[in-house]
Short mmCIF file of C-alpha atoms in Angstrom, two decimals:
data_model
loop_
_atom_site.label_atom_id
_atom_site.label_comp_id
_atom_site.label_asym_id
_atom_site.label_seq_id
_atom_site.Cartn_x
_atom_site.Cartn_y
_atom_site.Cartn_z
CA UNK K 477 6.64 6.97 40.20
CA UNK K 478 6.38 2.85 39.35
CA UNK K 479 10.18 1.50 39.11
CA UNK K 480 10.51 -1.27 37.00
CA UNK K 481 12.98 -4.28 37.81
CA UNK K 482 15.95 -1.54 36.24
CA UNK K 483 15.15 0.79 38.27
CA UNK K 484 14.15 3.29 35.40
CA UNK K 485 10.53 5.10 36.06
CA UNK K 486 7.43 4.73 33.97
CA UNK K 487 8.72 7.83 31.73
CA UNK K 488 12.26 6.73 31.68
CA UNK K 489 10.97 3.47 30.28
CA UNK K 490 8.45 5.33 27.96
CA UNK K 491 11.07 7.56 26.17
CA UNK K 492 13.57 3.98 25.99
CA UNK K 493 10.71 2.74 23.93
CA UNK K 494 9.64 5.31 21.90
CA UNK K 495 13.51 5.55 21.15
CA UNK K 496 13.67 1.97 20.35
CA UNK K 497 10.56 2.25 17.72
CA UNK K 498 11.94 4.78 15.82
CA UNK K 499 15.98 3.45 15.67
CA UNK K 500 14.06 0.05 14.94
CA UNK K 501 12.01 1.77 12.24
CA UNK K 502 14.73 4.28 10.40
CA UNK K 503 17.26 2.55 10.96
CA UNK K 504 17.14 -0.66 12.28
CA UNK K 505 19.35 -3.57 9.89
CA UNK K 506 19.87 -1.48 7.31
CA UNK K 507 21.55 2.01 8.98
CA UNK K 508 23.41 2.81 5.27
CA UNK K 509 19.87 3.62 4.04
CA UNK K 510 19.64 6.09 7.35
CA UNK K 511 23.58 7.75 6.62
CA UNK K 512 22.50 7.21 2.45
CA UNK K 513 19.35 9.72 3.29
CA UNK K 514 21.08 11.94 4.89
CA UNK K 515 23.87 12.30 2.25
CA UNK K 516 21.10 12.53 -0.24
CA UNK K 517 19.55 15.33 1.74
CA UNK K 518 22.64 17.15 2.25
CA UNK K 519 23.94 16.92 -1.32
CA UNK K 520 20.66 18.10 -2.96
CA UNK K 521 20.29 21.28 -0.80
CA UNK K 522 23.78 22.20 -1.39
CA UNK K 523 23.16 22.04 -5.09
CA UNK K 524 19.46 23.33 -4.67
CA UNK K 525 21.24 26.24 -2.65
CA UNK K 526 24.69 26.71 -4.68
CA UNK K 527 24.38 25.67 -8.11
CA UNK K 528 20.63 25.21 -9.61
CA UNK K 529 17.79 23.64 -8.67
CA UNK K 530 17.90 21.62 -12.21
CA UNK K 531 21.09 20.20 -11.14
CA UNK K 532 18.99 18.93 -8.07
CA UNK K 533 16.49 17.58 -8.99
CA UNK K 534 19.02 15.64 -11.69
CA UNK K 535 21.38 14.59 -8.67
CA UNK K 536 18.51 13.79 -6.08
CA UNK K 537 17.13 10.45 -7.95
CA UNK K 538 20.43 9.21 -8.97
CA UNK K 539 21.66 9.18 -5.28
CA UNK K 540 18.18 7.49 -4.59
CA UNK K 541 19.40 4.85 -7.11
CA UNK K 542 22.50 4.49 -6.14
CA UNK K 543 21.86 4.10 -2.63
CA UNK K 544 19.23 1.28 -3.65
CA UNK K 545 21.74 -0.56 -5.37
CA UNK K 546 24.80 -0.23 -2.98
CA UNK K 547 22.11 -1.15 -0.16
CA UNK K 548 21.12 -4.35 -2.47
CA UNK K 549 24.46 -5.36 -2.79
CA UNK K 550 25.43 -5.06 0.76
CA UNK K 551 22.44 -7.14 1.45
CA UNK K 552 23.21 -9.78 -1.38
CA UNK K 553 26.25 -10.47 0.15
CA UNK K 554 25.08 -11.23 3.31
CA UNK K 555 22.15 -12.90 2.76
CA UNK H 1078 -2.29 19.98 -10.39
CA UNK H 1079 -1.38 21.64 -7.28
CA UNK H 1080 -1.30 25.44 -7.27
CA UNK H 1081 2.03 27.15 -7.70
CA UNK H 1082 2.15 28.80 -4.18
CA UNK H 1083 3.29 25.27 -2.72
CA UNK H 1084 6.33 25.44 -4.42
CA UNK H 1085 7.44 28.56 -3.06
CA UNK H 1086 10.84 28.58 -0.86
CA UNK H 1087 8.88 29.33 2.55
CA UNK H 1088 5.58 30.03 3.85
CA UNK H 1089 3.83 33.11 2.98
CA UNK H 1090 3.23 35.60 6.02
CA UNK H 1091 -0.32 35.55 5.21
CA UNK H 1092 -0.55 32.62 3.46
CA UNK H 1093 -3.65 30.73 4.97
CA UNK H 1094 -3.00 27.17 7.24
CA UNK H 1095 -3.49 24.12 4.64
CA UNK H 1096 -6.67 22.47 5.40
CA UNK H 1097 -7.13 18.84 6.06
CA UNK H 1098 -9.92 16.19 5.53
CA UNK H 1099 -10.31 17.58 1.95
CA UNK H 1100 -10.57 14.84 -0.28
CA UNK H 1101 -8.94 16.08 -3.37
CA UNK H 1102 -8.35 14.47 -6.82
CA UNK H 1103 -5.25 14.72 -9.10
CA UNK H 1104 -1.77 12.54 -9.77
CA UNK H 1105 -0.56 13.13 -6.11
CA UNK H 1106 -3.79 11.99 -4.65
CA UNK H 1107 -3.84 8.85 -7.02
CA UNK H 1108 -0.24 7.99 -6.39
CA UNK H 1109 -0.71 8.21 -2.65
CA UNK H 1110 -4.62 6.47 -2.85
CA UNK H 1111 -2.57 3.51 -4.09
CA UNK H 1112 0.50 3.53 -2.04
CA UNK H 1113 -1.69 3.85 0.97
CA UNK H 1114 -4.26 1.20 -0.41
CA UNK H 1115 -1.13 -1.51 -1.18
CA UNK H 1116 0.87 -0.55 2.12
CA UNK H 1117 -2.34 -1.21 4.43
CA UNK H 1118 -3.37 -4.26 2.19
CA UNK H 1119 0.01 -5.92 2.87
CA UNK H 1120 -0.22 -4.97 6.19
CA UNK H 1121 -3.32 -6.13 7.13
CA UNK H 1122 -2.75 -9.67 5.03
CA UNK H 1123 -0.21 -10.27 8.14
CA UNK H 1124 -2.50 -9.03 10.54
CA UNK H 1125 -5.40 -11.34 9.50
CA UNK H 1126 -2.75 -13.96 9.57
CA UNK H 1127 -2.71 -13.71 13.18
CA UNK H 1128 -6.16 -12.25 14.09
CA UNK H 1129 -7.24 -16.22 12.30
CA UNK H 1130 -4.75 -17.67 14.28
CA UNK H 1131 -6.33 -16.86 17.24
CA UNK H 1132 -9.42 -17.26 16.49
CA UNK H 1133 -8.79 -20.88 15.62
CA UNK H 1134 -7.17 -21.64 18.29
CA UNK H 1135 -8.63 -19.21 21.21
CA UNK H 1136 -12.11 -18.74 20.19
CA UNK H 1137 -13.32 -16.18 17.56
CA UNK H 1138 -15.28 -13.96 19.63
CA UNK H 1139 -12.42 -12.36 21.59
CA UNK H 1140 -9.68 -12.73 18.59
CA UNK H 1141 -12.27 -10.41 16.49
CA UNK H 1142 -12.88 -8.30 19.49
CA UNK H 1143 -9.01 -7.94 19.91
CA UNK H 1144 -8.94 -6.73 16.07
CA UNK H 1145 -11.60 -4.37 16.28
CA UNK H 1146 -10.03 -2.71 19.09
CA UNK H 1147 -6.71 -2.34 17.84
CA UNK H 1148 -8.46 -0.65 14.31
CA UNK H 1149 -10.30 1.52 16.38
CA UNK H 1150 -7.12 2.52 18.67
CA UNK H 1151 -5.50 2.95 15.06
CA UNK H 1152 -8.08 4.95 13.83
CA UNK H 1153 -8.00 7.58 17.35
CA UNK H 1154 -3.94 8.04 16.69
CA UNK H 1155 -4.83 9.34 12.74
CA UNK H 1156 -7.43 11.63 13.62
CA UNK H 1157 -5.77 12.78 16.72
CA UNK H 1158 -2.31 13.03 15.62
CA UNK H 1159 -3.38 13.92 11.90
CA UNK H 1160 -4.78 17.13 12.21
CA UNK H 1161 -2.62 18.50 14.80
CA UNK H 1162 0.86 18.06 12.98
CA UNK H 1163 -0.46 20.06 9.75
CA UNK H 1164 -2.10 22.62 12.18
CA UNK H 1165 1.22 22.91 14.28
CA UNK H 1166 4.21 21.90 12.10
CA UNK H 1167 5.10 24.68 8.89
CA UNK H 1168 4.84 23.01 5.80
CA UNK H 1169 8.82 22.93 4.50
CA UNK H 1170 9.96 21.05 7.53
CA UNK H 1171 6.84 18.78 7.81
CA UNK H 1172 7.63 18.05 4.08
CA UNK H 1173 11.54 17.33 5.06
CA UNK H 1174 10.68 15.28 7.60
CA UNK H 1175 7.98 12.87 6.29
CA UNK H 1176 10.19 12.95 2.92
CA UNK H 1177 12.86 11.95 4.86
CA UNK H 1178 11.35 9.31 6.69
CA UNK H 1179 9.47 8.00 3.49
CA UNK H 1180 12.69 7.98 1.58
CA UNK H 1181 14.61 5.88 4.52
CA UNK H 1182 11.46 3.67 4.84
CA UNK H 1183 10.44 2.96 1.25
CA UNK H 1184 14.02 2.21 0.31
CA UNK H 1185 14.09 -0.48 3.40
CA UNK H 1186 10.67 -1.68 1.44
CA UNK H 1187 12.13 -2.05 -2.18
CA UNK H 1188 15.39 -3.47 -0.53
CA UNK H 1189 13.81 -6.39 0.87
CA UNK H 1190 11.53 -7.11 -2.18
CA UNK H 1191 14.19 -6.80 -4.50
CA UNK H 1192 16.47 -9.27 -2.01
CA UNK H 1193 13.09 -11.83 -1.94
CA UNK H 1194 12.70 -11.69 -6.05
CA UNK H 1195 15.59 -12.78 -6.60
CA UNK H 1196 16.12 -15.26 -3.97
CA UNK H 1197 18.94 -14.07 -1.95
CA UNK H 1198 16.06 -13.40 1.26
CA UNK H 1199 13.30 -15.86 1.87
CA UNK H 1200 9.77 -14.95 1.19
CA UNK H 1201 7.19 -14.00 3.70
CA UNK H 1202 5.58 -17.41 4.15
CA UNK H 1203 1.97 -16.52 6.16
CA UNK H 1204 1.50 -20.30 5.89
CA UNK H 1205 4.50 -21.07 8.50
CA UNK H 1206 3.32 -17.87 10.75
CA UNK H 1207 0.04 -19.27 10.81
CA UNK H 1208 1.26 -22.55 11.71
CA UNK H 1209 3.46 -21.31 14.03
CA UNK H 1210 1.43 -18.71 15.91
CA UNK H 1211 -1.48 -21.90 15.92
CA UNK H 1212 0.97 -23.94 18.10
CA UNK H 1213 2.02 -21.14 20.60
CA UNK H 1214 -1.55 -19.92 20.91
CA UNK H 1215 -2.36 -23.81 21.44
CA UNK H 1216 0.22 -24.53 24.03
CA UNK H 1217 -1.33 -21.46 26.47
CA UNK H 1218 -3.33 -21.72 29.27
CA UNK H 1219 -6.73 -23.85 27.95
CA UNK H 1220 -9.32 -20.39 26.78
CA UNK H 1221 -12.45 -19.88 29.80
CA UNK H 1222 -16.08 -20.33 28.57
CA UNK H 1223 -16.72 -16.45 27.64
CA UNK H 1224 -13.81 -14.00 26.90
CA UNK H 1225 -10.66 -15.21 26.12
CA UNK H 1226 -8.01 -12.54 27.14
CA UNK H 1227 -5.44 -14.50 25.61
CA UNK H 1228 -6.95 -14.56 22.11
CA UNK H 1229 -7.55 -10.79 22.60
CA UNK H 1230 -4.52 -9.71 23.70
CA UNK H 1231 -2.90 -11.73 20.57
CA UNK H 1232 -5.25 -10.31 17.92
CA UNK H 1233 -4.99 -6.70 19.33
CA UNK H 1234 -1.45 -6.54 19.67
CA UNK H 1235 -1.05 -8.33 15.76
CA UNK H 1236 -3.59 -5.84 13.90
CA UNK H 1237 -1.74 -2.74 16.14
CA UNK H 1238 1.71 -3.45 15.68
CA UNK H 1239 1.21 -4.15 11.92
CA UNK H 1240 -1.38 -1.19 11.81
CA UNK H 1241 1.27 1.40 13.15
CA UNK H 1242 3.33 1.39 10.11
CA UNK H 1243 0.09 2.17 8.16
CA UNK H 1244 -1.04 4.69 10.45
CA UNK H 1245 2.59 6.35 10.13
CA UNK H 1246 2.09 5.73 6.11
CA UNK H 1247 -1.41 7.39 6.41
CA UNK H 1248 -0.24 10.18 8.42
CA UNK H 1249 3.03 10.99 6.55
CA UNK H 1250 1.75 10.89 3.24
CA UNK H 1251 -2.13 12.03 3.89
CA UNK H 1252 -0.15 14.69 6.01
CA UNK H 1253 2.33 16.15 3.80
CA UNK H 1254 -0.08 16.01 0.16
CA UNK H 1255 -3.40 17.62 2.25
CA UNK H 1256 -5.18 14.64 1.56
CA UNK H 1257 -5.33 12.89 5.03
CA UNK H 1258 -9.41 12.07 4.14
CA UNK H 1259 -8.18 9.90 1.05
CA UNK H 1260 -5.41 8.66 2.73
CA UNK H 1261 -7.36 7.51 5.45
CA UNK H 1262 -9.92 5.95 3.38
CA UNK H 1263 -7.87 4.34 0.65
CA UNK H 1264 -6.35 2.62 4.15
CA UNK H 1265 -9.70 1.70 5.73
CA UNK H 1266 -10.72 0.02 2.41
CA UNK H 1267 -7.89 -2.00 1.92
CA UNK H 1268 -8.12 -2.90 5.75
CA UNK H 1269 -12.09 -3.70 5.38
CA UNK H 1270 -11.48 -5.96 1.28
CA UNK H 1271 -8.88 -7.79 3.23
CA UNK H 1272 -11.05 -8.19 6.51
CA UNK H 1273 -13.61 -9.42 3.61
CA UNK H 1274 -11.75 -11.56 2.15
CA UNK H 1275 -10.47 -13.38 5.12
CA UNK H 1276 -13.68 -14.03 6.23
CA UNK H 1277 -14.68 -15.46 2.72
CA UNK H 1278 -11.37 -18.09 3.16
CA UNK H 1279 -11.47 -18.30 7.03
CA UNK H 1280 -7.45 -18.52 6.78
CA UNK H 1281 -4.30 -16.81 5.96
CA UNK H 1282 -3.63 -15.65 2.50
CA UNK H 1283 -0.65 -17.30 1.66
CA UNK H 1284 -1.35 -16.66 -2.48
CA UNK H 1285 -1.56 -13.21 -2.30
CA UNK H 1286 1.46 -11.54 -4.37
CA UNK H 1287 2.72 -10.28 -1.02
CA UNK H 1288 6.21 -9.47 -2.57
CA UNK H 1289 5.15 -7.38 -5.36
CA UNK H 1290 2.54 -5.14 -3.72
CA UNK H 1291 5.36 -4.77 -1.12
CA UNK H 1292 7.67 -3.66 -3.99
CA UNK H 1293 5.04 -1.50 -5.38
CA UNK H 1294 4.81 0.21 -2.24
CA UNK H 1295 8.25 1.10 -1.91
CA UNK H 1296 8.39 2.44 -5.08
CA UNK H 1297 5.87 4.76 -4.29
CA UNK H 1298 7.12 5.86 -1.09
CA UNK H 1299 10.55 6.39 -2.43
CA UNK H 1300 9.36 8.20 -4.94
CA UNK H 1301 6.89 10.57 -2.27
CA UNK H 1302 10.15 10.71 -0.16
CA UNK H 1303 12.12 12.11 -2.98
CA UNK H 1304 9.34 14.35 -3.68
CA UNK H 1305 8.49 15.76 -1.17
CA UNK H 1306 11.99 16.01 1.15
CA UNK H 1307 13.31 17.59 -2.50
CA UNK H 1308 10.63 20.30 -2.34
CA UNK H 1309 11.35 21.20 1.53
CA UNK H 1310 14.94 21.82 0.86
CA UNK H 1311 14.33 23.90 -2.32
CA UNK H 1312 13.67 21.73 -5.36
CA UNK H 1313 11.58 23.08 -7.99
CA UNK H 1314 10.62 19.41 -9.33
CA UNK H 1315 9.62 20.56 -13.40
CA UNK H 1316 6.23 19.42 -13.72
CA UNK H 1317 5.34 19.88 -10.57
CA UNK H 1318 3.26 17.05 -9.02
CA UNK H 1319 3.56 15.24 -12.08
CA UNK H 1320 7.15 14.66 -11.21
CA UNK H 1321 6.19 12.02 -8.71
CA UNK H 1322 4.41 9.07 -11.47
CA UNK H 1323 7.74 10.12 -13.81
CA UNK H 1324 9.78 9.29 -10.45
CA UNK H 1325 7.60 5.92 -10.01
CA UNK H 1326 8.69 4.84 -13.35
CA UNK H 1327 12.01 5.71 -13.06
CA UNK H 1328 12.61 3.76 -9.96
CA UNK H 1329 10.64 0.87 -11.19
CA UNK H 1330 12.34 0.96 -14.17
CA UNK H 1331 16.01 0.53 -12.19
CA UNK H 1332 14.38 -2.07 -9.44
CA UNK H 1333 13.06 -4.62 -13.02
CA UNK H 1334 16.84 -3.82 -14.24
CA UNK H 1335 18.89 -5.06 -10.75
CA UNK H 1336 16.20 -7.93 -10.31
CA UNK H 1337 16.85 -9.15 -14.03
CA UNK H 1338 20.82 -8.71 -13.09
CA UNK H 1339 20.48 -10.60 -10.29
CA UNK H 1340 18.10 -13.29 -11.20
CA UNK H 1341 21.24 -13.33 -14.61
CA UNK H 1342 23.73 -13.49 -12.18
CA UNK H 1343 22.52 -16.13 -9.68
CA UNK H 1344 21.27 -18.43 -12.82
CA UNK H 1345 24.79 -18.45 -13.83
CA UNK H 1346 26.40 -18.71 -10.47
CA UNK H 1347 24.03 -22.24 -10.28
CA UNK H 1348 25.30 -23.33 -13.88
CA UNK H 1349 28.88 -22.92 -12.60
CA UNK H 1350 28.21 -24.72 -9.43
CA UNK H 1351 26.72 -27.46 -11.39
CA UNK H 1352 29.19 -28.09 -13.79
CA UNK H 1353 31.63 -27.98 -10.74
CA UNK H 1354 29.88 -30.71 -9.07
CA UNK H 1355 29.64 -32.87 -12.54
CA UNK H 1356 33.76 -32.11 -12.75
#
């Protein structure tokens, strides 16, 4: 198998890459929109599951907002 | 509207594989037709950017051949990958999944339009990545008599790189609704109007509203993503599929509020940093 000048083989070097895409893509400069989805997730199927799916879908969009704004803010402050 | 059977906890025993290539027509499929349409518009506006770049500067033969390439490369991953994930992957998860991932991406979308509105992230200026990509391109090895493998190799990797995140788009959302057909055609329009359009100009276009169809699209993802991850994990949305233009709203309705707040709150900030400077 081809080593590059790392000494990591053609599929070693494939899977770094496809890793890179997708940490680039999801998560990338902005990882509290990555940990904010995953709260969101989490939160909605433990009402969907425990309490009522009305409760939900009532909690799912307002975590979406929130997480827009906190994410805005974050980025206001930096830029 | 979609039938009631899709909005059933799991998958039915018996419950026939969902189809693709069926190109099917209510609010879902309009929502997505546009999201798709906007996402590979703006796309493809940066992709032209370069694909004229080098064919200014390297020649236009190979910078066209380089585009056509990449589009048809783009075009092999949706038909190859498309079919295959709804044959292979059960519908809750695959709806999880791409939710997830339009959720996370869409939000990264309205982020940075909401940051360039209001002034806190510079715009997308195609007019300085022309310019820019013009003086690299320029400062290469001088371009042989026929093919140009520089100019290729520029134009192919500009339209692919900026085509993946519409093929991921396209395959997500065609994916997940059963409507990969629409969603591949809404994207291959956009790509072909554009493609149009930049041969009309023959140069970047730096006055298209790059910003807004960008913030468009996000809504529209986010609001898929919230969708569609929601109904994986158990949501019954009311309304069904009509849920998804009340979620467009909603969000757009919140993104016009925090732009107006901002735009408020960075028009006084400059007041106050005026009078300070006239004290």
């Amino acid at each position: 198998m081809p080593n590059s000048r790392d000494g990591a083989t053609l599929p070693a070097r494939w899977l770094r890459a496809f890793w890179h895409f997708w940490w680039d893509f999801l998560v990338g400069d902005t990882p509290e929109l990555f940990v904010a989805m995953l709260v969101i997730l989490g939160v909605t199927l433990l009402l969907a599951k425990g309490v009522s799916t009305t409760a939900a879908w009532v909690a799912m969009p307002a975590l979406v907002i929130a997480a827009l704004v906190a994410s805005v803010l974050r980025g206001r402050r930096a830029g | 509207m979609r039938s009631s059977l899709l909005l059933l906890p799991g998958p039915l025993p018996d419950a026939p594989r969902p189809t693709v290539d069926v190109v099917r027509v209510d609010s879902s499929a309009i929502v997505l037709m546009v999201a798709v349409f906007l996402a590979s518009a703006v796309e493809m506006i940066e992709a032209l950017t370069i694909v004229v770049a080098a064919g200014v500067s390297r020649g236009w033969r190979s910078a066209l051949e380089g585009g056509a390439a990449a589009i048809v490369v783009l075009g092999v991953l949706v038909a190859a990958l498309g079919p295959a994930i709804v044959r292979w992957v059960p519908i809750n998860s695959l709806r999880v999944v791409v939710g997830a991932i339009l959720l996370v991406f869409g939000l990264q979308w309205l982020r940075k339009a909401v940051l360039r509105a209001t002034g806190y992230k510079p715009k997308h200026d195609e007019n300085a990545i022309f310019a820019k990509q013009v003086e690299d391109l320029e400062g290469r090895e001088p371009r042989s008599s026929g093919r140009d493998p520089v100019g290729f190799a520029v134009a192919f990797k500009g339209v692919f790189l900026e085509g993946v995140e519409v093929v991921i788009i396209v395959l997500t959302l065609g994916t997940t609704d059963h409507n990969l057909g629409l969603a591949a055609l809404a994207a291959a329009a956009a790509a072909v109007i554009v493609a149009a359009i930049g041969v009309v100009v023959a140069r970047q276009l730096a006055g298209v509203p790059e910003n807004t169809m960008k913030m468009a699209v996000g809504l529209m993802l986010v609001s898929f993503g919230s969708f569609w991850s929601g109904e994986g994990i158990g949501v019954r949305w009311p309304g069904s599929d009509l849920a998804i233009p009340v979620l467009v709203a909603l969000y757009g309705a919140v993104t016009f509020i925090v732009v107006r707040a901002l735009n408020a709150q960075k028009a006084r900030e400059t007041r106050k940093v005026g009078r300070a400077e006239l004290a």
